[in-house]
Short mmCIF file of C-alpha atoms and ligand atoms in Angstrom, two decimals:
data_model
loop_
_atom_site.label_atom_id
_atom_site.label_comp_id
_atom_site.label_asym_id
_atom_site.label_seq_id
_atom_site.Cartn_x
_atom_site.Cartn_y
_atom_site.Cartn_z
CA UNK A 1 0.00 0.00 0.00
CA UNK A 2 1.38 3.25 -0.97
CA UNK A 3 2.69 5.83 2.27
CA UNK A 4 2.51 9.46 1.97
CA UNK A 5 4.71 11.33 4.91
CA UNK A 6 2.87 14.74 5.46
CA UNK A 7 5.67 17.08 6.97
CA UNK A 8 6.13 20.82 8.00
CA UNK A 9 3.17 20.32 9.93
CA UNK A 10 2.97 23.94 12.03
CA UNK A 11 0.52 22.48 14.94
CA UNK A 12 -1.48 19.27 14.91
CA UNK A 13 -4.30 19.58 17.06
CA UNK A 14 -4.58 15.27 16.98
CA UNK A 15 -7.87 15.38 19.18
CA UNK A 16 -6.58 12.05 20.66
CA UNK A 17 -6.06 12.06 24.65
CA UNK A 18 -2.78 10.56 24.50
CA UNK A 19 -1.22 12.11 21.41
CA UNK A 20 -2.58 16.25 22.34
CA UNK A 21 -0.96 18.60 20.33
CA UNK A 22 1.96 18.14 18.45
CA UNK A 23 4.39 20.86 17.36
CA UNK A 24 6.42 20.74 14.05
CA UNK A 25 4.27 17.22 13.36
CA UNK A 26 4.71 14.89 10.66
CA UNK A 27 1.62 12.16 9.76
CA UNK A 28 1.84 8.94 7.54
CA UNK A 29 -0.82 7.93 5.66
CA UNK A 30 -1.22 4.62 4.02
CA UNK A 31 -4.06 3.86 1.63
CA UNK A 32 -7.06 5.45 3.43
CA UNK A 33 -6.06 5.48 6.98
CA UNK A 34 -3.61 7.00 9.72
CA UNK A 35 -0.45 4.83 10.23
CA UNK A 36 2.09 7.17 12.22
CA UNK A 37 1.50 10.54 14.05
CA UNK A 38 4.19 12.46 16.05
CA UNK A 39 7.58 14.61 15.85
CA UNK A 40 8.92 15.52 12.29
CA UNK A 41 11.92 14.72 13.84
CA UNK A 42 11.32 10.64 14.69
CA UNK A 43 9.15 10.22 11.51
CA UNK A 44 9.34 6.90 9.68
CA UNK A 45 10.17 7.09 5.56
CA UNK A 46 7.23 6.45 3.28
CA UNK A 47 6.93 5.80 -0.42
CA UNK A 48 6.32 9.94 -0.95
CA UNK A 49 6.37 12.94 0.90
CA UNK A 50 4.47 16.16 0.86
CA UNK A 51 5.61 19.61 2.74
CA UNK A 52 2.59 21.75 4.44
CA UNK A 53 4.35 24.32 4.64
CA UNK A 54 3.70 25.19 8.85
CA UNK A 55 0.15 25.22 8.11
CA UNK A 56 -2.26 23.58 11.36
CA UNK A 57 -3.77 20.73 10.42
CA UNK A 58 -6.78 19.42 12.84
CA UNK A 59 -8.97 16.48 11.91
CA UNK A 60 -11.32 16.55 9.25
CA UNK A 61 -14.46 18.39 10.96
CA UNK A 62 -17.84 16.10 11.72
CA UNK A 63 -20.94 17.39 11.03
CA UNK A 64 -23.38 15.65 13.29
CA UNK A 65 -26.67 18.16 12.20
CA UNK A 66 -27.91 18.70 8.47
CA UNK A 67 -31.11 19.17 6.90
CA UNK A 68 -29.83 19.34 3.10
CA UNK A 69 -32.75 17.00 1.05
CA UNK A 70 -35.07 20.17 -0.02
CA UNK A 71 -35.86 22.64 -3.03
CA UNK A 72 -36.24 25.97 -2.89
CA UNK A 73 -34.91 28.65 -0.29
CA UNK A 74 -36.85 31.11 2.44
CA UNK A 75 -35.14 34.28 2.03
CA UNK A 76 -38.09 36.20 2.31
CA UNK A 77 -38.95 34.92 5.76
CA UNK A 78 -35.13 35.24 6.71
CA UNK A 79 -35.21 38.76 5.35
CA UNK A 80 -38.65 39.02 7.24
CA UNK A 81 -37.37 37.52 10.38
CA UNK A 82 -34.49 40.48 10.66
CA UNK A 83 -37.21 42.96 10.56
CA UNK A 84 -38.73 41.27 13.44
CA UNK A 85 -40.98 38.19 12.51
CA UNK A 86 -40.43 35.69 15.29
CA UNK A 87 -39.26 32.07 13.90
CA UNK A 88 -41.34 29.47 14.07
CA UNK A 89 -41.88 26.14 13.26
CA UNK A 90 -44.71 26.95 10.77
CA UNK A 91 -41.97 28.15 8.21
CA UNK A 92 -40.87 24.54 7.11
CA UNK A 93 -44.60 23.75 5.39
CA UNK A 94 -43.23 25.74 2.35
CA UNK A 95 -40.33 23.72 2.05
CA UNK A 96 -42.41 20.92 2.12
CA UNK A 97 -44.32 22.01 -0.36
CA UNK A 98 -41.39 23.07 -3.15
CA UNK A 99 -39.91 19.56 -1.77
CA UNK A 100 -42.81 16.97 -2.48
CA UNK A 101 -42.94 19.07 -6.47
CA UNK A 102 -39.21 18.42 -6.65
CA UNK A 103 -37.65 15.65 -8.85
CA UNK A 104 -35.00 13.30 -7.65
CA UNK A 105 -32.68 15.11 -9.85
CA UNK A 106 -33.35 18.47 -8.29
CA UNK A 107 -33.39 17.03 -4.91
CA UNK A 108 -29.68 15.23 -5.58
CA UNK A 109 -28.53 18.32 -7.23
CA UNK A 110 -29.52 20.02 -3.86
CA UNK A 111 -27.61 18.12 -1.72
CA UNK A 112 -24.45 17.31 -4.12
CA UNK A 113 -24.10 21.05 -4.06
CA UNK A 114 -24.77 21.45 0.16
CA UNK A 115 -21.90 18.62 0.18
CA UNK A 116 -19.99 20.53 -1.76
CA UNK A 117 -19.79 23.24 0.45
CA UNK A 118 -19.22 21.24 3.22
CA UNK A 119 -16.30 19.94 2.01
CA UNK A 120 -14.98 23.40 1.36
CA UNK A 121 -15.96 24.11 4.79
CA UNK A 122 -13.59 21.38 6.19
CA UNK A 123 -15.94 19.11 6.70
CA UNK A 124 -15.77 15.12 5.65
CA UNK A 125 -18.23 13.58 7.42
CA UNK A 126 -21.71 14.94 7.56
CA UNK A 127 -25.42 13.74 8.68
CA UNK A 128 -28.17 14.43 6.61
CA UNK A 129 -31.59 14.04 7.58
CA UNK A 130 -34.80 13.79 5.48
CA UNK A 131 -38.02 16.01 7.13
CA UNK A 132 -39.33 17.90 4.10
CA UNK A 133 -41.52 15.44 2.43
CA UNK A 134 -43.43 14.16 5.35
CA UNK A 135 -45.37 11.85 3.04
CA UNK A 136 -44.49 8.31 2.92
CA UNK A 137 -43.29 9.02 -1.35
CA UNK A 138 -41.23 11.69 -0.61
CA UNK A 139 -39.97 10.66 3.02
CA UNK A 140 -38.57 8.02 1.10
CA UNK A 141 -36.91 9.45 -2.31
CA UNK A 142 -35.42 11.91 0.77
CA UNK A 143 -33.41 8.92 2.83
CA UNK A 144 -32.41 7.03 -0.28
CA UNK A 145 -30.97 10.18 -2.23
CA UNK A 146 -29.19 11.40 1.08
CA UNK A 147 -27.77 7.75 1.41
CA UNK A 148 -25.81 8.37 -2.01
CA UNK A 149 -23.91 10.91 -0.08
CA UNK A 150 -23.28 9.44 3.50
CA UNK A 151 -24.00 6.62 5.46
CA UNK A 152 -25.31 8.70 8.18
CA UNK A 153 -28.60 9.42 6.96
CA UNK A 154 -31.65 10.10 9.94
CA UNK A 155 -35.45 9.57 9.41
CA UNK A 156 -37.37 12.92 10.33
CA UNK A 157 -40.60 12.31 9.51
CA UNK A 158 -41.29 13.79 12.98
CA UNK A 159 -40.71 17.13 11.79
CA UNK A 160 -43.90 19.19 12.02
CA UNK A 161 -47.26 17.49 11.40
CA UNK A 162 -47.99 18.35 7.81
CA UNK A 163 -51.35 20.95 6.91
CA UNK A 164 -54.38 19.45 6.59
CA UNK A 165 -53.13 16.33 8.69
CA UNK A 166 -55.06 14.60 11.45
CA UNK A 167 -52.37 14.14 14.39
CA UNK A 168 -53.25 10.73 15.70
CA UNK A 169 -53.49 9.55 11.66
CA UNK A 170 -49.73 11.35 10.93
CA UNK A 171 -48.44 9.52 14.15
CA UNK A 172 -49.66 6.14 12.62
CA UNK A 173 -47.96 6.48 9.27
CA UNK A 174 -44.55 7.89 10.95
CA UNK A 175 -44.27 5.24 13.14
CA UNK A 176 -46.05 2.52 10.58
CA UNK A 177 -45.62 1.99 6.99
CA UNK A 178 -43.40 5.83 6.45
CA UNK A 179 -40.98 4.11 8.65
CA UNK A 180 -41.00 0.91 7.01
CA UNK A 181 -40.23 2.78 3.59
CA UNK A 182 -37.42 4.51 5.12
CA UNK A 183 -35.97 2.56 7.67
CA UNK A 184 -33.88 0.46 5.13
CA UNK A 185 -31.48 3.59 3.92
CA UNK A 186 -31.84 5.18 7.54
CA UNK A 187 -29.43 4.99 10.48
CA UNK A 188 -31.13 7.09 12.60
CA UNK A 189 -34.30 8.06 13.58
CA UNK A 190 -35.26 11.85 14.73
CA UNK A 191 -38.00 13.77 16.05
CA UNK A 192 -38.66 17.37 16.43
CA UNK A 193 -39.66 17.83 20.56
CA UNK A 194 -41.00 21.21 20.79
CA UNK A 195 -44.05 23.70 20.95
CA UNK A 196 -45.70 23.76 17.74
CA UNK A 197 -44.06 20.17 16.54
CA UNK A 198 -44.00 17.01 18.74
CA UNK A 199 -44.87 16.76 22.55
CA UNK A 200 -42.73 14.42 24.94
CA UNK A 201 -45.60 11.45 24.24
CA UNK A 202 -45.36 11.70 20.35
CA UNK A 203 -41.42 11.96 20.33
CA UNK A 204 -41.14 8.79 22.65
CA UNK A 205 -43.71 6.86 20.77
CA UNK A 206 -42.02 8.04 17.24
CA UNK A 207 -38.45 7.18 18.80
CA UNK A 208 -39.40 3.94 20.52
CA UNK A 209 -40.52 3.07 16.83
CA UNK A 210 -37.69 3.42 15.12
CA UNK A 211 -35.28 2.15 18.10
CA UNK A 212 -37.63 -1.32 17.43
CA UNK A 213 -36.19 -1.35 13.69
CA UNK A 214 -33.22 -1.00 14.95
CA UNK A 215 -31.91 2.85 14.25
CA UNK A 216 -30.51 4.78 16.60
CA UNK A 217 -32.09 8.07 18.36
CA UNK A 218 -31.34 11.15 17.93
CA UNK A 219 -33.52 14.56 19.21
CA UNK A 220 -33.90 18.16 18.10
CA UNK A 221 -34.37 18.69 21.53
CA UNK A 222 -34.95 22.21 24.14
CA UNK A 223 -34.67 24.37 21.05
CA UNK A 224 -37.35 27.05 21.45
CA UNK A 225 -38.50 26.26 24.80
CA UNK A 226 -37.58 23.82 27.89
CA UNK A 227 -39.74 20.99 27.05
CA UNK A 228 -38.85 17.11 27.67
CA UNK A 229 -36.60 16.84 24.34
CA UNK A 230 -33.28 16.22 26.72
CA UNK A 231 -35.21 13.92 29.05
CA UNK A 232 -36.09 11.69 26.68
CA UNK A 233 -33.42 11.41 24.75
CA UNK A 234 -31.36 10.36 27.52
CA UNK A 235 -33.81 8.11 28.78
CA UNK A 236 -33.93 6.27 24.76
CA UNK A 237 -30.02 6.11 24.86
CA UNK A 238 -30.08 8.68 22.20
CA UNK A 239 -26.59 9.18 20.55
CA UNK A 240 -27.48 13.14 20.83
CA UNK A 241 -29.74 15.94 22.30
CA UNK A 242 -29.51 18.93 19.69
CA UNK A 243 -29.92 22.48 20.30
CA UNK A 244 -30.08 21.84 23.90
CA UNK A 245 -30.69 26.57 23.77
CA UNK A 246 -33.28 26.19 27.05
CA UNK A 247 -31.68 23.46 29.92
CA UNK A 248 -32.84 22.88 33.03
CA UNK A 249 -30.32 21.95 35.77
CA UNK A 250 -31.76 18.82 35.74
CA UNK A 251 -31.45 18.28 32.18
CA UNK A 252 -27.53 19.46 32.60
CA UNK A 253 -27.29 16.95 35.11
CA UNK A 254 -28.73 14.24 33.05
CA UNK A 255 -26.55 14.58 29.62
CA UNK A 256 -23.65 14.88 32.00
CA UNK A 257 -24.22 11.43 33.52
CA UNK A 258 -25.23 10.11 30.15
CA UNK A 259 -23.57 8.95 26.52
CA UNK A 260 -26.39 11.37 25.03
CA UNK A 261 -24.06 14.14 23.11
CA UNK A 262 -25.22 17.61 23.32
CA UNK A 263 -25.21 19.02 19.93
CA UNK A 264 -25.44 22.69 19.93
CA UNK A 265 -25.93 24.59 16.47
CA UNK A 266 -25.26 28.45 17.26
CA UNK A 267 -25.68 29.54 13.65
CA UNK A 268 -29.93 28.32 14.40
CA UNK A 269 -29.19 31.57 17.40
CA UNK A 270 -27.13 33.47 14.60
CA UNK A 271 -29.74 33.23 12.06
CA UNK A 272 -33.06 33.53 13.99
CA UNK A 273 -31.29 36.12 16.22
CA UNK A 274 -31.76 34.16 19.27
CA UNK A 275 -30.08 33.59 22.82
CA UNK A 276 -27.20 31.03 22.19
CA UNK A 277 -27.01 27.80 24.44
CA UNK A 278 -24.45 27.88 27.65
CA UNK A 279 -21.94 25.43 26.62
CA UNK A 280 -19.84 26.41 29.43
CA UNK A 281 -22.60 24.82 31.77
CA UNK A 282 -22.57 22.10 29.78
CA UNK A 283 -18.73 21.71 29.64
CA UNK A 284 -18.13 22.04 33.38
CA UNK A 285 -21.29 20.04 34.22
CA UNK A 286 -18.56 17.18 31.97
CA UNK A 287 -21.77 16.85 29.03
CA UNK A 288 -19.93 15.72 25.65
CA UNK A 289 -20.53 18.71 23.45
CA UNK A 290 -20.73 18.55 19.83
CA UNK A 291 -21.15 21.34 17.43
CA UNK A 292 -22.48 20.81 13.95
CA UNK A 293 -24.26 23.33 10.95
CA UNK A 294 -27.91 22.50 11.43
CA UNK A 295 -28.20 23.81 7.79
CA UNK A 296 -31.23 23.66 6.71
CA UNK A 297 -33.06 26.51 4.43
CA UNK A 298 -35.25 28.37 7.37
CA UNK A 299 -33.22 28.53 10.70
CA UNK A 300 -29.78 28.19 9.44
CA UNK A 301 -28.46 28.12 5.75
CA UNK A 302 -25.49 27.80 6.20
CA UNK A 303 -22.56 25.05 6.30
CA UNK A 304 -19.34 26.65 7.62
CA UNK A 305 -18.63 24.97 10.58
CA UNK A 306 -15.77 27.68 10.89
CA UNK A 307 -18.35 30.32 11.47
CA UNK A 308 -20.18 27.66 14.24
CA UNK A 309 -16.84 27.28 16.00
CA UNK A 310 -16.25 30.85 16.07
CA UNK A 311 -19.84 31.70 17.34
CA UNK A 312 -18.99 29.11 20.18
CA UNK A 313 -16.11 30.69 21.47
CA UNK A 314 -17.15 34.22 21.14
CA UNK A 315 -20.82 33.87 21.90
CA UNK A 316 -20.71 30.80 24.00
CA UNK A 317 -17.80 31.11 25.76
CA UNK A 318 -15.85 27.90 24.50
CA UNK A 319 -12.34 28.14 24.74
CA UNK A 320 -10.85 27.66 20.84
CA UNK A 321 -9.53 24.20 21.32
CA UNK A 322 -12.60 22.98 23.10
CA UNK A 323 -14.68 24.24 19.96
CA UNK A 324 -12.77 22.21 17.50
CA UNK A 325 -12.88 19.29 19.69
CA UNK A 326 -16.88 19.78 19.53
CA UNK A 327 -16.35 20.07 15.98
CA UNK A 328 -14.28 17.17 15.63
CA UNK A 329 -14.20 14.46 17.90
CA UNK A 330 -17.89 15.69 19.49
CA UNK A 331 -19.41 15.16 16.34
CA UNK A 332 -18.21 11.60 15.64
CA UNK A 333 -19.26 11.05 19.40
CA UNK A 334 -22.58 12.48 18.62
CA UNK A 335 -22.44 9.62 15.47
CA UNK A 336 -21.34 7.01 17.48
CA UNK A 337 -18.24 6.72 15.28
CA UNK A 338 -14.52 5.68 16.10
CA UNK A 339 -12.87 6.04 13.04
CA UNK A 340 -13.27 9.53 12.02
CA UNK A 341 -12.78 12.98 14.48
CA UNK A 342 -9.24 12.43 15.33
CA UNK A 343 -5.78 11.88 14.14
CA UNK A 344 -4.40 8.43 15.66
CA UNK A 345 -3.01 5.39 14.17
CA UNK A 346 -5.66 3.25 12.29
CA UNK A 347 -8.35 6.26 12.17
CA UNK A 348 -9.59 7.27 8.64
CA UNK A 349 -7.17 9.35 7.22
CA UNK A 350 -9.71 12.52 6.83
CA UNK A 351 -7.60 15.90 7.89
CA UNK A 352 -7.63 19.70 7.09
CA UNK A 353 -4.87 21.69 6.65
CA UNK A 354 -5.59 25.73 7.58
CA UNK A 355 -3.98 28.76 6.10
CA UNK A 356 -2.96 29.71 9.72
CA UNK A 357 -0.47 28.90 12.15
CA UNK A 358 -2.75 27.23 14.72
CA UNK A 359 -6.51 26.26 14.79
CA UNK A 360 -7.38 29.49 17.23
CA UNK A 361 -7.12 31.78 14.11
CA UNK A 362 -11.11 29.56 13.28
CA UNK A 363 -12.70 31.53 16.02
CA UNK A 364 -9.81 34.36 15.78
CA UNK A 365 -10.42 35.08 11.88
CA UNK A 366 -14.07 34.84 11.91
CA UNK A 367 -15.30 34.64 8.15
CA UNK A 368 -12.17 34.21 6.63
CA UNK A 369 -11.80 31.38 3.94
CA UNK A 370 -9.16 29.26 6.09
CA UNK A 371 -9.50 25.86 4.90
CA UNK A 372 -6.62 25.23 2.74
CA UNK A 373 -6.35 21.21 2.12
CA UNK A 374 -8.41 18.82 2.75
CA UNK A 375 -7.90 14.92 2.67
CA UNK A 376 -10.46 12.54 2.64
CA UNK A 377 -9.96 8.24 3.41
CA UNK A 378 -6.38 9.37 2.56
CA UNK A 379 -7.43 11.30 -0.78
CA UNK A 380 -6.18 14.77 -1.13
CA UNK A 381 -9.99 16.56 -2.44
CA UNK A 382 -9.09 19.97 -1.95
CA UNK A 383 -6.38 22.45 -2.10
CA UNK A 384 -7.14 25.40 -2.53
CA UNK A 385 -4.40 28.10 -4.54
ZN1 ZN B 401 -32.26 20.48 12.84
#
């Protein structure tokens, strides 16, 4: 198998407990995985080598949160919202609607192009969830077009209830024969716990569904109000509570005695202009923190997970290397994944090199077009010059 040394290596932020941070680092890579991380100095040879010129390089970053199977954008109501307009969850029934009209080809267009910019945005792993057909046809097409792109695909047919629905009759189909259509390209399942969307009873009875077909549980939990979202996740084994904006201490207390993740998505607060979540309770309570996009076209267009780990550190008062940890390692905790979120031997081989000298200049150079390289399963897939 062919060895590429990567040397010149400014920083490595590894995200591994025993390796830390590494000054003047060198990596090996063989085929599509980590073989060697440490000094430049006691580096093995390999078959090839390639200089990064003291650029950081941090692990490729996981995003654990993405709504990206839809047509059509909501501007207007963003553009509305900034005058004032409260958000709500009303506001996804028109993507519904330009969703269900969409063809397969528009739809995979839609998310080839989100995954795209994700990539650009350092990121090489993402989530995607479905949500914005919320009938059993389009539910469907949504989970088997976003399984052409990752593995980590979530059933959210628990999304809103859709107009002109009875509630008891939507329940049925989500968690009956709109979960037997999906379940087969799903890993996850997902419900939306909140005023307006699901109560605590329809979430457990739409998670306990899925859970018996064997997917795991994830939450868009404690968004807009403090309702039972975190409860319930952690009482499912849920691999993540997300948004986690309105905690009680008791919910603090139970994600920090739990595996549940919490998965906060500041750029939701950036782009409905809302209070951002405390990670720092969170953190010192010892939750597992993840950050991730939430893009999706109302709340939070947007995919730069740069921009989400500098809104943590200046808005929620994460230090810089705890928001690239969240960013990193978080999000494949969030996943339930080993092999990606950190540099180690035997790990995927999925890295970012940054036009900076160390990974604070993310949060210290907001909105600044950082990511330089990027190296997915061991494949270089961006440089940018
Ligand atoms: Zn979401």
């Amino acid at each position: 198998m062919r060895s590429t040394l990567l040397v010149d290596i400014g920083l490595l932020a590894t995200q591994d407990a025993e390796l830390g941070e590494i000054r003047d680092a060198a990596i090996v890579v063989e085929g599509e995985s980590i073989a060697w991380v440490g000094p430049a100095s006691s580096a093995p040879a390999a078959d090839e080598s390639v200089g990064l010129g003291g650029k950081a390089v941090i692990p490729g970053f996981v995003d654990s949160h993405a709504h990206l199977v839809f047509r059509g954008d909501r501007a207007e109501e963003f553009e509305a919202r900034m005058r004032g307009m409260p958000y709500g969850a009303g506001g996804i029934r028109l993507t519904v609607a330009n969703t269900r009209a969409a063809t397969d080809i528009m739809l995979r267009w839609n998310v080839d192009r989100l995954a795209g910019e994700l990539l650009r945005a350092g990121v090489t792993t993402f989530e995607c969830k479905s949500g914005y057909g919320l009938d059993v046809e389009t539910e469907e097409r949504s989970v088997r077009i976003a399984r052409e792109f990752t593995p980590e695909v979530t059933f959210l047919g628990a999304h809103v209830v859709p107009p002109d629905t009875d509630r008891d009759e939507y329940l049925r189909l989500v968690t009956g024969p709109m979960l037997d259509a999906c379940a087969p390209y799903s890993r996850w399942v997902d419900a939306f716990c909140e005023q307006g969307a699901f109560d605590g009873d329809e979430t457990r009875s739409v998670l306990e569904a899925g859970l018996a077909r064997g997917l795991g549980a994830r939450v868009h939990a404690n968004q807009l109000t403090e309702g039972p979202g975190v409860q319930i996740a952690v009482e499912l084994g849920a691999a993540s509570a997300d948004h986690c904006t309105h905690l009680s201490d008791k919910d603090v207390d139970a994600l920090a005695a739990s595996d549940t993740v919490a998965t906060l998505l500041p750029l939701a607060e950036f782009s409905t202009r809302a209070a951002y979540p405390d990670a720092r309770r969170l953190l010192d309570a010892g939750a597992t923190v993840a950050l991730a996009t939430d893009c999706n076209p109302g709340s939070a267009y947007s995919t730069s997970m740069p921009l989400a780990i500098a809104l943590a550190v200046r808005e929620m008062r994460m230090t810089p290397a705890e928001a690239v940890r969240a960013a990193t390692l978080g999000g494949a905790r969030a996943l339930r994944r080993s092999d990606v979120g950190l540099i180690a031997p035997g790990r995927r081989a999925d890295l970012v090199a940054l036009d900076a000298l160390s990974y604070i200049h993310l949060a210290y150079r907001p909105g600044v077009p950082l990511i330089a390289q990027v190296w997915r399963s061991g494949v270089p897939v961006l440089s940018v010059r």
